[in-house]
CSV table of C-alpha atoms in Angstrom, one decimal:
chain,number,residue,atom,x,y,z
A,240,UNK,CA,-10.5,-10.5,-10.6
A,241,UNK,CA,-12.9,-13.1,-12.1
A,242,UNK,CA,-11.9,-16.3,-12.5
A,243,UNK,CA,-14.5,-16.4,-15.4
A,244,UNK,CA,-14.0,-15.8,-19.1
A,245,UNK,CA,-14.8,-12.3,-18.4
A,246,UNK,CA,-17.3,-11.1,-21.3
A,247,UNK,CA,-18.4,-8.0,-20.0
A,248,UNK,CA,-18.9,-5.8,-23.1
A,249,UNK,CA,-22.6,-5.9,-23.9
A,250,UNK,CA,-23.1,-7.7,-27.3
A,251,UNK,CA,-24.3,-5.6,-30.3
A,252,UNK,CA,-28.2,-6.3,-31.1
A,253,UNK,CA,-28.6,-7.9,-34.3
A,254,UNK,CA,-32.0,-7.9,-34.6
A,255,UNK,CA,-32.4,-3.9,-36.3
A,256,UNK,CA,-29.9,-5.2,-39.0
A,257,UNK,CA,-31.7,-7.8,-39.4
A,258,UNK,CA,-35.4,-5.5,-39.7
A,259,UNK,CA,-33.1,-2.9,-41.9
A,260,UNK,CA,-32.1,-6.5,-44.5
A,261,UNK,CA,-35.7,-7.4,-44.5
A,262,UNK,CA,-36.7,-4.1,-45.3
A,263,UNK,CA,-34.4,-3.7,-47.9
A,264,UNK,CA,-35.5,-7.0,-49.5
A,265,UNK,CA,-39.2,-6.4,-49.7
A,266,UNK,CA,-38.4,-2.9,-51.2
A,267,UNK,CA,-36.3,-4.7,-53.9
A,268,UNK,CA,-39.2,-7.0,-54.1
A,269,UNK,CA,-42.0,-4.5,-54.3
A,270,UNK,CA,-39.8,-2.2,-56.9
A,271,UNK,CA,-39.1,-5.4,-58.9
A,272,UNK,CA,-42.9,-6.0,-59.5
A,273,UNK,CA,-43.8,-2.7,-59.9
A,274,UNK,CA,-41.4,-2.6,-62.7
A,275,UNK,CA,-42.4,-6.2,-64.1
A,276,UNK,CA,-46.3,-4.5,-63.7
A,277,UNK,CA,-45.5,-1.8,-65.8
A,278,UNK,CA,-43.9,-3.7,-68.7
A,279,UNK,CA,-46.5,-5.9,-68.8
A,280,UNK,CA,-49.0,-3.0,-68.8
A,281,UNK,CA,-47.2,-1.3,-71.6
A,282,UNK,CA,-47.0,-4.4,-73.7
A,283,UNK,CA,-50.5,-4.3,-73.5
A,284,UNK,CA,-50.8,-0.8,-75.0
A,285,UNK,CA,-48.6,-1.7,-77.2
A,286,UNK,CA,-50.7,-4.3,-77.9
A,287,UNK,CA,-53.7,-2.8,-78.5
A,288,UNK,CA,-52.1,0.0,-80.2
A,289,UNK,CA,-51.0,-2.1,-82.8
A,290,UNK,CA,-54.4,-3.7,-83.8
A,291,UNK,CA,-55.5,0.3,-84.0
A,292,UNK,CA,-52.8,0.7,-87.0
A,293,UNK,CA,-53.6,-2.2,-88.1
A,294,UNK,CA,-57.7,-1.7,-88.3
A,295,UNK,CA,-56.6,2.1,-89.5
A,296,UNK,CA,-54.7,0.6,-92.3
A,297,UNK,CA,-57.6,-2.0,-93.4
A,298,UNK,CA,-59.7,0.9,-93.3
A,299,UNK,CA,-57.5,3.3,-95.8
A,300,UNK,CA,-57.4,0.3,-98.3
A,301,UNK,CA,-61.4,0.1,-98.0
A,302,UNK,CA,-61.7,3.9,-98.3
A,303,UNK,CA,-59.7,4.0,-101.0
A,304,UNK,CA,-61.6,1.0,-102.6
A,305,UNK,CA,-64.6,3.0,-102.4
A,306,UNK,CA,-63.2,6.0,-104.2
A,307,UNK,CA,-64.6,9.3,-103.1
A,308,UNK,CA,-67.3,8.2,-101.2
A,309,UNK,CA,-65.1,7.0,-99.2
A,310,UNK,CA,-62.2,10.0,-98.8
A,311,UNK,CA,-64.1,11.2,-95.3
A,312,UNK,CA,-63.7,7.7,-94.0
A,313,UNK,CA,-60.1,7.5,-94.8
A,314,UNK,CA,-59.6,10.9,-92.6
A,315,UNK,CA,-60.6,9.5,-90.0
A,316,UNK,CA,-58.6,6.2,-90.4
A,317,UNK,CA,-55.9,8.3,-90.9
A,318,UNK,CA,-56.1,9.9,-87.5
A,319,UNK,CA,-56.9,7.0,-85.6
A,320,UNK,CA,-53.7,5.5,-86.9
A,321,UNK,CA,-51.9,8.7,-85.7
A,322,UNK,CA,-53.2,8.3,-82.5
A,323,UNK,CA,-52.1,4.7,-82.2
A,324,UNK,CA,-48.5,5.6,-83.2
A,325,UNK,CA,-48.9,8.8,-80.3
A,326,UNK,CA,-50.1,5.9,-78.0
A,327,UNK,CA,-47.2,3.4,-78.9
A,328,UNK,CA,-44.5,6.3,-78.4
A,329,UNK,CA,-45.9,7.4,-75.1
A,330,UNK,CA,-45.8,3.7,-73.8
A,331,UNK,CA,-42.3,2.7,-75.0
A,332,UNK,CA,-41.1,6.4,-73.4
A,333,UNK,CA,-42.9,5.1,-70.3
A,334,UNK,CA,-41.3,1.6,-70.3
A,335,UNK,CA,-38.0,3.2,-71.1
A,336,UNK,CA,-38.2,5.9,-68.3
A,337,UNK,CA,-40.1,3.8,-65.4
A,338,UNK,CA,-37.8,0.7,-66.3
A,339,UNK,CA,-34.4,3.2,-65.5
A,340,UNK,CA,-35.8,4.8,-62.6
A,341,UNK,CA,-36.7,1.6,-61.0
A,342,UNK,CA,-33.4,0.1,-62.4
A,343,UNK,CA,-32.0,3.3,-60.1
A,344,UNK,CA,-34.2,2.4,-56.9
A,345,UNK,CA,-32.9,-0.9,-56.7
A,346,UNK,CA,-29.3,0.2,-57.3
A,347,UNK,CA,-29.3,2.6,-54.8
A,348,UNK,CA,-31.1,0.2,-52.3
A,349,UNK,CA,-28.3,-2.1,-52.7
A,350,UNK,CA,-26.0,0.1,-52.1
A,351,UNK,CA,-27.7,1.4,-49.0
A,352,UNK,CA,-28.4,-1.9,-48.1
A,353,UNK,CA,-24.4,-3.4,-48.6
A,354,UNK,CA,-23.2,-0.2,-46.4
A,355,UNK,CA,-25.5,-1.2,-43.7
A,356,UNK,CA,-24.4,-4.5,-43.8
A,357,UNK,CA,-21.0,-2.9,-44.2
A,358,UNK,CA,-21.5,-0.6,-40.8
A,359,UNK,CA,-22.7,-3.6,-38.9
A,360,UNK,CA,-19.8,-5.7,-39.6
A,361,UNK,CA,-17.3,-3.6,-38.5
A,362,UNK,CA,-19.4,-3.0,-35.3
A,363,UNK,CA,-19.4,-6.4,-34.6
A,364,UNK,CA,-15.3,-6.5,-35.2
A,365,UNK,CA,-15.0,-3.7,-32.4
A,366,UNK,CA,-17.0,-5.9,-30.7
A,367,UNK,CA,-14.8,-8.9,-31.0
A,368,UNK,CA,-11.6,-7.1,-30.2
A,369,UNK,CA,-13.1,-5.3,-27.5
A,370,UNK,CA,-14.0,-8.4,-25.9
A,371,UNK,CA,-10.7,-9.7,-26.0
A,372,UNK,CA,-9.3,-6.7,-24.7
A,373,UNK,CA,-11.5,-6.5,-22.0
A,374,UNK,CA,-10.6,-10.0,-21.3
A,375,UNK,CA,-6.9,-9.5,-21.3
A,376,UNK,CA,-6.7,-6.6,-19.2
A,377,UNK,CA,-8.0,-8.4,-16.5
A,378,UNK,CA,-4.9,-10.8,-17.1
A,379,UNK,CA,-2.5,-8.0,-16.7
A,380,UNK,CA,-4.1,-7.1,-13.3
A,381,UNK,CA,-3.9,-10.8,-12.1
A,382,UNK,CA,-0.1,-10.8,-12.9
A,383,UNK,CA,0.8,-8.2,-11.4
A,384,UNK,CA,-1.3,-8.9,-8.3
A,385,UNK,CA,0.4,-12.5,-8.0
A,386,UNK,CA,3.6,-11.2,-8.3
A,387,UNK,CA,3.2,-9.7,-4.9
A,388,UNK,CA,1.5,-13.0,-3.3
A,389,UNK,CA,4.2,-13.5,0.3
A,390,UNK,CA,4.5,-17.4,-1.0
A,391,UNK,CA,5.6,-16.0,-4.5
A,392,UNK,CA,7.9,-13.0,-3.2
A,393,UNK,CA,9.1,-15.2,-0.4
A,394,UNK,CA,10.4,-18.4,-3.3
A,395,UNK,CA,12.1,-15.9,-5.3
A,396,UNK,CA,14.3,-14.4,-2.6
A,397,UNK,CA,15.5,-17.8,-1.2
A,398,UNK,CA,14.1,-20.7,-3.5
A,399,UNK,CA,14.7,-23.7,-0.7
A,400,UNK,CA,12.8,-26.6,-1.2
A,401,UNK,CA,9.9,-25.7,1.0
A,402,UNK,CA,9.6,-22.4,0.1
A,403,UNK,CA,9.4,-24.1,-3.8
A,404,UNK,CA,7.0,-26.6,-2.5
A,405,UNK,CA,4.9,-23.7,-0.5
A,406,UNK,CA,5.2,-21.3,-3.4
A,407,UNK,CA,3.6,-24.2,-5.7
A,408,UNK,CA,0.7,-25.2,-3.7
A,409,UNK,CA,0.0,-21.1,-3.6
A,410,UNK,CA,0.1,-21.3,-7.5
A,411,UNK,CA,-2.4,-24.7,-7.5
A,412,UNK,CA,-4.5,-22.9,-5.5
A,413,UNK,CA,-5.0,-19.7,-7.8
A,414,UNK,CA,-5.1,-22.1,-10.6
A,415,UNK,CA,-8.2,-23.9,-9.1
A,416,UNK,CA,-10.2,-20.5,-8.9
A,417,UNK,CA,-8.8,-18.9,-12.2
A,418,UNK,CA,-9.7,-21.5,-14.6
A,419,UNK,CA,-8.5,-19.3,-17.7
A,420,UNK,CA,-5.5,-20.3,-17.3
A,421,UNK,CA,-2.8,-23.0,-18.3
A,422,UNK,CA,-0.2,-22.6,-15.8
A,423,UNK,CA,1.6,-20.1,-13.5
A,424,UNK,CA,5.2,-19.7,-13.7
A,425,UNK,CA,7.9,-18.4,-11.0
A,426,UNK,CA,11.2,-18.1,-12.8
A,427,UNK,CA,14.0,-16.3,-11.3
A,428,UNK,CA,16.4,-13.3,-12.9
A,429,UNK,CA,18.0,-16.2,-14.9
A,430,UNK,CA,15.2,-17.8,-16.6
A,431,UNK,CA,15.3,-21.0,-14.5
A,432,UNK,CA,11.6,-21.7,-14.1
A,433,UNK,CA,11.8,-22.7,-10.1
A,434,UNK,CA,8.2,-23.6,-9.2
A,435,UNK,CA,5.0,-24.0,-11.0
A,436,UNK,CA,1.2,-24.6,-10.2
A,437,UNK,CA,0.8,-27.5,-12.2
A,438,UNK,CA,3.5,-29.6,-11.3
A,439,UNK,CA,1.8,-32.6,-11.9
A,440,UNK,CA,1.1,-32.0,-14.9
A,441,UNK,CA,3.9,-30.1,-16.9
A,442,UNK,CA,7.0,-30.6,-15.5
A,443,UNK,CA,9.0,-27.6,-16.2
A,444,UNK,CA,10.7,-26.6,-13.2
A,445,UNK,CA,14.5,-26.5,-14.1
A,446,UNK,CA,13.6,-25.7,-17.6
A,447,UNK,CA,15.1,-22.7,-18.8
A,448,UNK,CA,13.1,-20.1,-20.9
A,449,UNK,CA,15.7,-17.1,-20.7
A,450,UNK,CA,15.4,-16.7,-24.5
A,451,UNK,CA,11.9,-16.3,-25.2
A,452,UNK,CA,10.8,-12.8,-25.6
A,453,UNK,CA,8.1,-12.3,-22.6
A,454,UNK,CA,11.1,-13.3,-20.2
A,455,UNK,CA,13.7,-10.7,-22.0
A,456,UNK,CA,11.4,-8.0,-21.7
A,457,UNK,CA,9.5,-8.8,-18.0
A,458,UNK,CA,13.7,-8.3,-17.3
A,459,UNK,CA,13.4,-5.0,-18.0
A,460,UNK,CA,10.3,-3.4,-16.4
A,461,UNK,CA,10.8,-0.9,-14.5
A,462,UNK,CA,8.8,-1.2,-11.3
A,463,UNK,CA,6.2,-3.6,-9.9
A,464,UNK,CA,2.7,-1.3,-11.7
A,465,UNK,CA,4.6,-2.7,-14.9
A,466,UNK,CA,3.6,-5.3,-17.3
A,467,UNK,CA,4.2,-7.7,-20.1
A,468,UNK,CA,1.5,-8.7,-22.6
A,469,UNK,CA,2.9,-11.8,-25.1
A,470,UNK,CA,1.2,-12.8,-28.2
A,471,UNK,CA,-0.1,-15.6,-28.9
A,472,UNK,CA,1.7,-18.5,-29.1
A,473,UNK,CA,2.5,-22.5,-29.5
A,474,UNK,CA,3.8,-23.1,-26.2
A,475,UNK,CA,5.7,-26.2,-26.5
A,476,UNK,CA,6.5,-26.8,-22.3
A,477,UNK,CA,2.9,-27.0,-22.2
A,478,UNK,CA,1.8,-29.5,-24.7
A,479,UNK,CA,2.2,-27.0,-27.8
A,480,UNK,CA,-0.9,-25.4,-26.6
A,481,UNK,CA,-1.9,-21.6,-27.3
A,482,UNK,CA,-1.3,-19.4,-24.6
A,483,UNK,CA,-1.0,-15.6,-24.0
A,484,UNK,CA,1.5,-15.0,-21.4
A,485,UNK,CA,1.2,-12.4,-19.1
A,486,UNK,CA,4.0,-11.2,-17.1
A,487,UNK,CA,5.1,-9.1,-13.8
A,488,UNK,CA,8.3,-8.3,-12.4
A,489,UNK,CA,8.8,-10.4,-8.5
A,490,UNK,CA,10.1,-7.6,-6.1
A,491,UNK,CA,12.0,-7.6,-3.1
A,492,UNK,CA,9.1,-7.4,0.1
A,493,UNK,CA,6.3,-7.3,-2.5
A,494,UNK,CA,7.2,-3.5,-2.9
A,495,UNK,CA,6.5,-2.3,-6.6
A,496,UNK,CA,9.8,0.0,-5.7
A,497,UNK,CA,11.1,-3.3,-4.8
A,498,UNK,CA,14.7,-4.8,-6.4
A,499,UNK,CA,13.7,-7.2,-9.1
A,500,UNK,CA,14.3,-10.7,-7.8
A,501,UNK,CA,12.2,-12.8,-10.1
A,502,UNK,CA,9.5,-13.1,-12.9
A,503,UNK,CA,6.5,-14.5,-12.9
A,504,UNK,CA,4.3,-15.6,-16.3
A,505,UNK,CA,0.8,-16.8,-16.2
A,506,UNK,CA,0.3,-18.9,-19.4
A,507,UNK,CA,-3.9,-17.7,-20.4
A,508,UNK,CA,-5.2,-20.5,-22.0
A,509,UNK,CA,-6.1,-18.8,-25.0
A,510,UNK,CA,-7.7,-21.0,-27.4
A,511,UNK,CA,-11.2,-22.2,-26.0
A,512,UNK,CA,-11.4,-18.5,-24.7
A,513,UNK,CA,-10.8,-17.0,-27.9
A,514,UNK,CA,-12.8,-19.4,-29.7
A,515,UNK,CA,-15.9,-18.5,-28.1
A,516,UNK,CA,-15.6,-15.2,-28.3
A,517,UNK,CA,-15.1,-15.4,-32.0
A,518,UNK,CA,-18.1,-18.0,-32.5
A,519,UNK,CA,-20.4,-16.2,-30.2
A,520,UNK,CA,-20.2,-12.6,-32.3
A,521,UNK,CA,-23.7,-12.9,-33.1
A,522,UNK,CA,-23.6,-13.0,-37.2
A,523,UNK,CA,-26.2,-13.6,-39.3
A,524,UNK,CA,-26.6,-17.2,-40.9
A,525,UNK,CA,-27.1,-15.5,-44.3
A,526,UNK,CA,-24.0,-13.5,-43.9
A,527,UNK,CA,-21.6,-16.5,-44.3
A,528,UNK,CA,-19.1,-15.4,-41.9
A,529,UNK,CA,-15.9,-15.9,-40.6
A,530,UNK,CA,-15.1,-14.0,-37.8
A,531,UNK,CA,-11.1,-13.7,-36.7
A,532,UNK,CA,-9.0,-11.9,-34.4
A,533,UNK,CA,-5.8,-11.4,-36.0
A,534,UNK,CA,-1.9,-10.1,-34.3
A,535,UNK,CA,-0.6,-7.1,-35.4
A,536,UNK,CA,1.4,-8.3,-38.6
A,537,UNK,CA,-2.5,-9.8,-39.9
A,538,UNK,CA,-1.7,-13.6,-38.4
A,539,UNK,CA,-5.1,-15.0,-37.8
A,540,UNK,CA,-5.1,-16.0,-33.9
A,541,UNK,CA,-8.8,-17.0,-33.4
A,542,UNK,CA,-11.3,-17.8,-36.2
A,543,UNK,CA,-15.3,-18.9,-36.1
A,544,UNK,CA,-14.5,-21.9,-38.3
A,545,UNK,CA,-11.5,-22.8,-36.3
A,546,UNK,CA,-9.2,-22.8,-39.5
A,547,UNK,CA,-5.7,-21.1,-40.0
A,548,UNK,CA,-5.0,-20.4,-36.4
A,549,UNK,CA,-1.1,-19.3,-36.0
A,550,UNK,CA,-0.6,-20.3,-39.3
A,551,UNK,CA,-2.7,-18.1,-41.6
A,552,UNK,CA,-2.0,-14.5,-42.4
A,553,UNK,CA,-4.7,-12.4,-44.2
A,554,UNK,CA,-4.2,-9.9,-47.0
A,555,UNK,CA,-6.1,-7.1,-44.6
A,556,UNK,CA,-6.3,-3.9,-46.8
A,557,UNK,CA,-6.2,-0.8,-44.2
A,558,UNK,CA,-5.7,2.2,-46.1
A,559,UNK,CA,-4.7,4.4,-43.4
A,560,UNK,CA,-8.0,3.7,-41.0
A,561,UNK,CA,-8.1,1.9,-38.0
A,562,UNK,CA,-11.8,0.6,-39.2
A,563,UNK,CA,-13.8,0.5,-42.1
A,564,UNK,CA,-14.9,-2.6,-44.3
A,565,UNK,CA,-14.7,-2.9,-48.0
A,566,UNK,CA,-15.5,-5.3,-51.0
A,567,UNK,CA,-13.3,-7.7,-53.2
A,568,UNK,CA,-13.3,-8.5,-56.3
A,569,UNK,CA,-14.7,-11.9,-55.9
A,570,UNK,CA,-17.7,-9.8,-53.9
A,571,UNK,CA,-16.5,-10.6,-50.2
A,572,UNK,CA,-16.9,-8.6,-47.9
A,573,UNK,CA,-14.0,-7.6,-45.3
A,574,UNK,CA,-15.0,-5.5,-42.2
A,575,UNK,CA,-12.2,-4.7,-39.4
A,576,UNK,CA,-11.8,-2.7,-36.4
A,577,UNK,CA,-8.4,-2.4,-34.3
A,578,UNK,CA,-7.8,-2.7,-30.9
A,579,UNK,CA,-8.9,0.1,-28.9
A,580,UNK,CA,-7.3,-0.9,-25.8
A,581,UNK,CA,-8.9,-1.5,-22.1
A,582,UNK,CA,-8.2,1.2,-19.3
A,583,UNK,CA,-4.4,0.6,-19.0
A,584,UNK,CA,-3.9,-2.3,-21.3
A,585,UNK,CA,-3.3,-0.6,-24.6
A,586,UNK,CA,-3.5,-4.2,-27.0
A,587,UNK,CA,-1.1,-5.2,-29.0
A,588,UNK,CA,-2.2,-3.9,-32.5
A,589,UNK,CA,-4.5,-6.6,-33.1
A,590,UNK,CA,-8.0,-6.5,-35.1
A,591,UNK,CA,-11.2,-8.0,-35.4
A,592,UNK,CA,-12.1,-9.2,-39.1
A,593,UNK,CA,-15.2,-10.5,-40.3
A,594,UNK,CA,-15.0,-11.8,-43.3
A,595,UNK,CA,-18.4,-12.3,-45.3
A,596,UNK,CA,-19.1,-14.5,-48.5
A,597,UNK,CA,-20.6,-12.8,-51.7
């Protein structure tokens, strides 16, 4: 197991988003000036098309000044004023009609170019949450692994002084190499924590913690192979940091058949781990994002910004899916993706949210 953050999961490219966002910007920009050309252009006829009516009417008040000498010339004024008004029509059709179709074109690119930005958020929330997930899983192997260690399984049959004091160095020593990690916790079938790796510095040996809910249900597993995966939370026997607490069943010889004699937590040190997996999802900085993981009942538990964590619950509209993204009325965009588990850690019906500004 590494004693490394563990971010495995290759990060989703950015850049062909990026391309597809350019791409639908110069086409906005092109259709824009295109449509600004042909305004301008039909102005122009208009333009011209005006001083033709306007010569054609000088020259029907000279013909008719001139009497009939002048009838054939006021024919032809006639038509050329007809033509001018035929000229004038076709060019306020063709404003009308290019103006709505380019109107159209830069409508639907938006659109296109919103659901691609859409499509890439939510990859990038999978991304987040997979992560994690990845992450954590490893944490569920390490507890159970630990739980077998002979210093471990040896303290919580007969917890004599040594065998604490042998037990805790083993613990200091895992905690040197696994660097994730807060503290390691033996408790036994009581909740009496009875040896810790960190001694030094959090002095919780003799505490009890029978009534917190990772102990209650560790209690119950059924066999060594079993696990228990916490949320996160303010733990206050270790300085109110966050931690996700992992924990395995203690057996009797190490057996995962074995008769429960003890528990032992490991306390992930969850904040600076989850922060930089939420700051290094690889946004763009036009996007204005905020990228959170968030618990199953929508309580933010990491965010990019660093705001709301544990405190914060988000309005998260699901609709039935387990991903999709959608937009607010303000014109924010919310993207999310749910857990989808690592080999046998199933999550804990978290999500990954990115929330981006209008």
């Amino acid at each position: 197991m590494s004693a490394a953050l563990g971010l495995k999961a290759k990060p989703i490219a950015t850049e062909p988003a990026d391309d597809d966002s350019d791409i639908s910007a110069l086409i906005n920009r092109l259709t824009a000036e295109v449509n600004q050309i042909a305004v301008d252009k039909t102005k122009s006829i208009q333009q011209i098309t005006n001083q033709m009516k306007m010569l054609a009417l000088n020259a029907l008040i000279e013909s008719s000044r001139a009497g009939a000498q002048g009838a054939g010339f006021a024919v032809v004024a006639q038509e050329v004023r007809g033509v001018g008004q035929q000229v004038e029509t076709i060019a306020r059709e063709l404003e009308s009609q290019l103006t709505k179709r380019t109107g159209d074109l830069v409508s639907s690119i938006d659109r296109m170019s919103q659901r691609s930005r859409g499509e890439r958020m939510v990859d990038l929330s999978l991304n987040a949450v997979e992560l994690i997930d990845r992450n954590l899983y490893e944490r569920t192997c390490d507890v159970r692994w630990w739980a077998t260690d002979s210093a471990v399984v040896d303290c919580a049959a007969s917890p004599a002084p040594a065998a604490v004091t042998y037990a805790s160095q083993r613990l200091g020593v895992i905690l040197g190499a696994y660097t994730v990690y807060l503290d390691l916790w033996l408790c036994d079938l009581d909740g009496n924590v009875i040896a810790n790796g960190r001694a030094d510095r959090f002095h919780v040996v003799g505490q009890n913690v029978a009534h917190t809910k990772w102990f209650r249900e560790a209690k119950t597993l059924r066999s060594g192979d079993d696990y228990v995966a916490g949320d996160v939370e303010s733990q206050s026997l270790l300085g109110n940091a966050q931690v996700a607490t992992y924990c395995a069943s203690v057996r009797a010889g190490g057996q995962a058949n074995g008769a429960p004699i003890g528990v032992l937590a490991i306390h992930f040190d969850w904040e600076p781990q989850a922060r930089a997996i939420v700051q290094g999802v690889r946004v763009g900085d036009n996007d204005k994002a905020r990228v959170l993981l968030v618990d199953s009942n929508f309580r933010v538990i990491a965010a990019s910004d660093g705001h709301g964590i544990l405190s914060e619950r988000i309005a998260l509209s699901l609709n039935g899916q387990r991903s999709g993204f959608y937009q607010e009325r303000s014109g924010t965009m919310v993207a999310f993706h749910a857990t989808p588990g690592y080999e046998t850690y199933r999550g804990l019906g978290w999500y990954g949210v990115i929330v981006c500004g209008a």
